[in-house]
Short mmCIF file of C-alpha atoms in Angstrom, two decimals:
data_model
loop_
_atom_site.label_atom_id
_atom_site.label_comp_id
_atom_site.label_asym_id
_atom_site.label_seq_id
_atom_site.Cartn_x
_atom_site.Cartn_y
_atom_site.Cartn_z
CA GLU A 1260 0.00 0.00 0.00
CA ILE A 1261 1.24 3.47 -0.86
CA VAL A 1262 1.05 5.71 2.18
CA MET A 1263 0.20 9.35 1.58
CA THR A 1264 1.40 11.83 4.18
CA GLN A 1265 0.10 15.38 4.28
CA SER A 1266 1.64 18.28 6.11
CA PRO A 1267 0.99 20.27 8.07
CA ALA A 1268 -2.04 18.76 9.79
CA THR A 1269 -3.45 22.21 10.45
CA LEU A 1270 -2.62 25.55 8.90
CA SER A 1271 -3.84 28.83 10.38
CA VAL A 1272 -3.95 31.57 7.80
CA SER A 1273 -5.55 34.92 7.11
CA PRO A 1274 -7.75 35.65 4.11
CA GLY A 1275 -5.70 36.88 1.20
CA GLN A 1276 -2.62 34.88 2.17
CA ARG A 1277 -0.87 32.44 -0.10
CA VAL A 1278 -1.17 28.87 1.14
CA THR A 1279 1.00 25.87 0.30
CA LEU A 1280 -0.04 22.36 1.28
CA SER A 1281 2.23 19.35 1.00
CA CYS A 1282 1.53 15.73 0.14
CA ARG A 1283 4.21 13.05 0.12
CA ALA A 1284 3.92 9.50 -1.21
CA SER A 1285 5.82 6.56 0.28
CA GLN A 1286 6.84 5.56 -3.24
CA SER A 1287 6.56 7.16 -6.63
CA VAL A 1288 3.04 7.70 -7.96
CA ARG A 1289 4.34 9.54 -11.03
CA GLY A 1290 1.73 12.24 -11.73
CA ASP A 1291 -1.27 10.21 -10.61
CA LEU A 1292 -2.40 12.47 -7.83
CA ALA A 1293 -5.66 14.25 -7.07
CA TRP A 1294 -6.58 16.92 -4.55
CA TYR A 1295 -9.97 17.34 -2.91
CA GLN A 1296 -11.54 20.03 -0.76
CA GLN A 1297 -13.99 19.08 1.97
CA LYS A 1298 -16.04 21.57 3.97
CA PRO A 1299 -17.78 20.58 7.23
CA GLY A 1300 -20.77 18.36 6.63
CA GLN A 1301 -20.15 18.23 2.89
CA ALA A 1302 -18.82 15.69 0.45
CA PRO A 1303 -15.33 16.14 -0.96
CA ARG A 1304 -14.97 18.19 -4.12
CA LEU A 1305 -12.38 17.42 -6.77
CA LEU A 1306 -9.93 20.29 -7.24
CA ILE A 1307 -6.95 18.89 -9.12
CA TYR A 1308 -6.13 15.68 -10.98
CA GLY A 1309 -3.04 14.57 -12.80
CA ALA A 1310 -1.12 16.50 -10.12
CA SER A 1311 -1.67 19.83 -11.86
CA THR A 1312 -4.89 19.89 -13.92
CA ARG A 1313 -7.74 21.86 -12.43
CA ALA A 1314 -11.09 20.16 -12.43
CA THR A 1315 -14.05 21.79 -14.16
CA GLY A 1316 -15.15 25.00 -12.47
CA ILE A 1317 -12.20 25.24 -10.09
CA PRO A 1318 -10.86 28.80 -9.76
CA ALA A 1319 -7.40 29.60 -11.06
CA ARG A 1320 -6.19 30.49 -7.57
CA PHE A 1321 -5.88 26.74 -6.96
CA SER A 1322 -2.83 25.14 -8.51
CA GLY A 1323 -1.11 21.81 -8.13
CA SER A 1324 2.44 20.77 -8.82
CA GLY A 1325 4.86 17.93 -8.27
CA SER A 1326 5.53 14.41 -9.45
CA GLY A 1327 6.96 11.19 -8.10
CA THR A 1328 6.70 11.45 -4.33
CA GLU A 1329 6.37 15.17 -3.61
CA PHE A 1330 3.30 17.22 -4.40
CA THR A 1331 2.02 20.66 -3.56
CA LEU A 1332 -1.35 22.36 -3.62
CA THR A 1333 -1.14 26.13 -3.68
CA ILE A 1334 -3.95 28.60 -3.08
CA SER A 1335 -2.65 31.90 -4.35
CA SER A 1336 -4.92 34.16 -2.29
CA LEU A 1337 -7.10 32.48 0.29
CA GLN A 1338 -10.79 33.36 0.13
CA SER A 1339 -13.28 32.91 2.95
CA GLY A 1340 -14.84 29.94 1.21
CA ASP A 1341 -11.51 28.13 1.06
CA PHE A 1342 -11.36 27.31 4.75
CA ALA A 1343 -11.73 23.55 4.64
CA ILE A 1344 -9.86 20.28 4.83
CA TYR A 1345 -7.78 19.30 1.83
CA PHE A 1346 -7.00 15.69 0.94
CA CYS A 1347 -4.63 14.25 -1.60
CA GLN A 1348 -5.21 10.87 -3.25
CA GLN A 1349 -2.87 8.69 -5.29
CA TYR A 1350 -4.24 6.54 -8.07
CA ASN A 1351 -1.07 5.18 -9.57
CA ASN A 1352 -1.25 1.98 -7.54
CA TRP A 1353 -4.75 1.16 -8.74
CA PRO A 1354 -7.03 -0.29 -7.70
CA GLN A 1355 -5.54 0.17 -4.22
CA LEU A 1356 -6.28 3.86 -3.99
CA THR A 1357 -5.08 5.73 -0.92
CA PHE A 1358 -5.73 9.15 0.55
CA GLY A 1359 -3.66 11.39 2.74
CA GLY A 1360 -4.81 12.25 6.24
CA GLY A 1361 -5.75 15.78 5.25
CA THR A 1362 -4.68 19.32 6.02
CA LYS A 1363 -7.14 21.58 7.76
CA VAL A 1364 -6.93 25.22 6.67
CA GLU A 1365 -8.41 27.37 9.38
CA ILE A 1366 -8.85 31.06 9.98
CA LYS A 1367 -6.02 32.69 11.87
CA GLN B 183 -29.30 18.12 -12.11
CA VAL B 184 -26.18 15.99 -11.96
CA GLN B 185 -26.18 14.25 -8.61
CA LEU B 186 -25.68 11.12 -6.58
CA VAL B 187 -27.94 10.34 -3.65
CA GLU B 188 -27.04 7.63 -1.16
CA SER B 189 -29.45 5.83 1.13
CA GLY B 190 -29.64 2.78 3.35
CA GLY B 191 -27.37 3.79 6.20
CA GLY B 192 -28.30 3.38 9.82
CA LEU B 193 -27.52 1.65 13.08
CA VAL B 194 -26.65 -2.03 12.90
CA LYS B 195 -25.30 -4.49 15.44
CA PRO B 196 -21.84 -6.04 15.08
CA GLY B 197 -22.02 -9.00 12.77
CA GLY B 198 -25.03 -7.57 11.01
CA SER B 199 -25.64 -6.58 7.42
CA LEU B 200 -26.71 -3.48 5.58
CA ARG B 201 -27.28 -2.60 1.93
CA LEU B 202 -26.44 0.87 0.71
CA SER B 203 -27.91 2.32 -2.44
CA CYS B 204 -26.80 5.20 -4.62
CA ALA B 205 -29.19 6.78 -7.12
CA ALA B 206 -27.61 8.65 -10.00
CA SER B 207 -29.32 11.34 -12.04
CA GLY B 208 -28.48 14.01 -14.58
CA PHE B 209 -25.86 12.00 -16.46
CA THR B 210 -25.58 8.77 -18.38
CA PHE B 211 -24.90 6.41 -15.51
CA ASN B 212 -23.89 3.44 -17.63
CA ASP B 213 -21.05 5.43 -19.21
CA TYR B 214 -19.12 5.71 -15.96
CA TYR B 215 -17.10 3.66 -13.56
CA MET B 216 -18.32 4.16 -10.00
CA GLY B 217 -16.94 3.72 -6.52
CA TRP B 218 -17.53 3.92 -2.78
CA ILE B 219 -15.33 5.78 -0.36
CA ARG B 220 -15.88 5.95 3.38
CA GLN B 221 -14.90 8.33 6.13
CA ALA B 222 -14.88 7.32 9.78
CA PRO B 223 -16.01 10.08 12.17
CA GLY B 224 -13.34 12.76 12.36
CA LYS B 225 -11.00 10.76 10.15
CA GLY B 226 -9.70 10.77 6.62
CA LEU B 227 -10.99 9.12 3.49
CA GLU B 228 -10.69 5.41 2.71
CA TRP B 229 -11.41 3.93 -0.71
CA VAL B 230 -13.74 0.94 -0.42
CA SER B 231 -14.61 -0.42 -3.85
CA HIS B 232 -14.76 0.32 -7.58
CA ILE B 233 -16.86 -1.12 -10.40
CA ASN B 234 -16.66 -0.92 -14.17
CA VAL B 235 -19.48 0.23 -16.41
CA VAL B 236 -21.06 -3.19 -16.91
CA GLY B 237 -20.38 -4.54 -13.43
CA SER B 238 -18.02 -7.27 -14.56
CA THR B 239 -14.85 -5.93 -12.96
CA ILE B 240 -14.95 -5.01 -9.30
CA SER B 241 -12.12 -4.24 -6.92
CA TYR B 242 -12.16 -3.99 -3.13
CA ALA B 243 -9.99 -2.63 -0.37
CA ASP B 244 -8.35 -5.36 1.68
CA SER B 245 -10.31 -4.18 4.72
CA VAL B 246 -13.65 -5.12 3.15
CA ARG B 247 -12.85 -7.87 0.65
CA GLY B 248 -14.93 -10.95 1.33
CA ARG B 249 -17.50 -9.02 3.37
CA PHE B 250 -18.71 -6.30 1.00
CA THR B 251 -20.21 -6.78 -2.45
CA LEU B 252 -20.53 -3.97 -4.97
CA SER B 253 -23.03 -4.13 -7.79
CA ARG B 254 -24.88 -1.85 -10.17
CA ASP B 255 -28.16 -1.82 -12.06
CA ASN B 256 -27.75 0.41 -15.10
CA ALA B 257 -31.44 0.16 -15.95
CA LYS B 258 -32.20 1.78 -12.60
CA ASN B 259 -29.21 4.15 -12.61
CA SER B 260 -28.23 2.71 -9.27
CA LEU B 261 -25.21 1.45 -7.40
CA TYR B 262 -25.39 -0.90 -4.43
CA LEU B 263 -23.04 -1.91 -1.65
CA GLN B 264 -23.99 -5.02 0.30
CA MET B 265 -22.14 -5.02 3.60
CA ASN B 266 -21.97 -8.18 5.71
CA SER B 267 -20.19 -9.14 8.93
CA LEU B 268 -20.03 -5.54 10.00
CA SER B 269 -17.82 -4.42 12.86
CA ALA B 270 -17.22 -1.16 14.68
CA HIS B 271 -14.34 -0.48 12.28
CA ASP B 272 -16.91 -0.11 9.51
CA THR B 273 -18.60 2.85 11.22
CA ALA B 274 -18.33 5.71 8.76
CA VAL B 275 -20.05 7.98 6.31
CA TYR B 276 -20.18 6.11 3.03
CA TYR B 277 -19.90 8.18 -0.14
CA CYS B 278 -20.88 7.05 -3.60
CA ALA B 279 -18.67 8.69 -6.21
CA ARG B 280 -18.23 8.86 -9.95
CA ASP B 281 -15.00 8.10 -11.76
CA PRO B 282 -14.82 10.62 -14.63
CA SER B 283 -13.54 8.11 -17.17
CA THR B 284 -15.87 7.17 -20.02
CA GLY B 285 -13.19 5.18 -21.79
CA TRP B 286 -11.91 1.64 -21.58
CA ASN B 287 -10.03 2.23 -18.35
CA PRO B 288 -11.02 4.03 -15.18
CA ASP B 289 -9.27 7.17 -14.03
CA TYR B 290 -9.45 6.11 -10.38
CA TYR B 291 -10.17 9.52 -8.98
CA PHE B 292 -13.63 10.95 -8.38
CA ASP B 293 -15.28 14.01 -9.89
CA LEU B 294 -18.78 13.73 -8.44
CA TRP B 295 -19.70 12.70 -4.91
CA GLY B 296 -22.95 12.14 -3.11
CA GLN B 297 -23.66 13.63 0.30
CA GLY B 298 -23.02 10.34 2.01
CA THR B 299 -24.95 7.97 4.25
CA LEU B 300 -23.92 7.24 7.81
CA VAL B 301 -23.41 3.68 8.96
CA ILE B 302 -23.02 3.06 12.68
CA VAL B 303 -22.07 -0.38 13.89
CA SER B 304 -22.75 -0.67 17.58
CA SER B 305 -24.42 -2.96 20.06
#
C-alpha cells in the first residue's frame, strides 16, 4: 500500500494569504495524484487531478504541482470559502487507492 | 441536475448486514465507472470499492474484501453496496462517487460525490 502523508495537519492563515499544502507519497506515484476540498458536513470536491490539472469549475487560484513522491497544492490568495480540509489521493497503484490524512486550513 | 444520492445507512449491530444504495441522475450512468469511499467520524478518506461500467470488474480494499459486495443496475441508474459481517471499524459515512472516465479504463479519482450515508455499527 502506498502511504500518503500530508503536512501540516493544520494551517492557520488569514484571508488573502498564499497557502502551500504538501503531500508526500511513500513511493513514486508519477503524476497520478488528485486533490480534494472538503467543507464541514459536505462531500469532498475534486480540485486537481493529474497532479496539476484543475477540475471543471475550479478557480485559477488553486494550482497543483509535483511528481513522483512530492506534491504541492497552492492557493494563491485564500478566500473565505476556502477554509476547509484538503486531501490528496494517489491513483497510480490502482485499484488500491489511498488518501492522505488531510490538512485543515483554518482562519487565523 | 447531476447528482448522486445515497441511502440505506443506519444503526446495525456487530455481525449484522446493511445494503447501501446510490441513485444517480443528470448523467448517463452506464457510461461511468463508480466507486464507494468511506470516512470514519473525524477521520480521513478510505477507498472501499470500484466497479466498471457493466459490473463485470470489481475491486475492493483489503479491509472489506470478502465481506462487502458492490453491484450496479444500469437500468435503474443505481449502485449498491452489500455489507456483511459488519464491525465497529466499519462505522463511517459512506460516499458514492463517480469516476470521470468514459473510456476503456477508469481514471481512479472521483469528480462527483454524493452527500453520504452514515453507517453506525454498535451494540
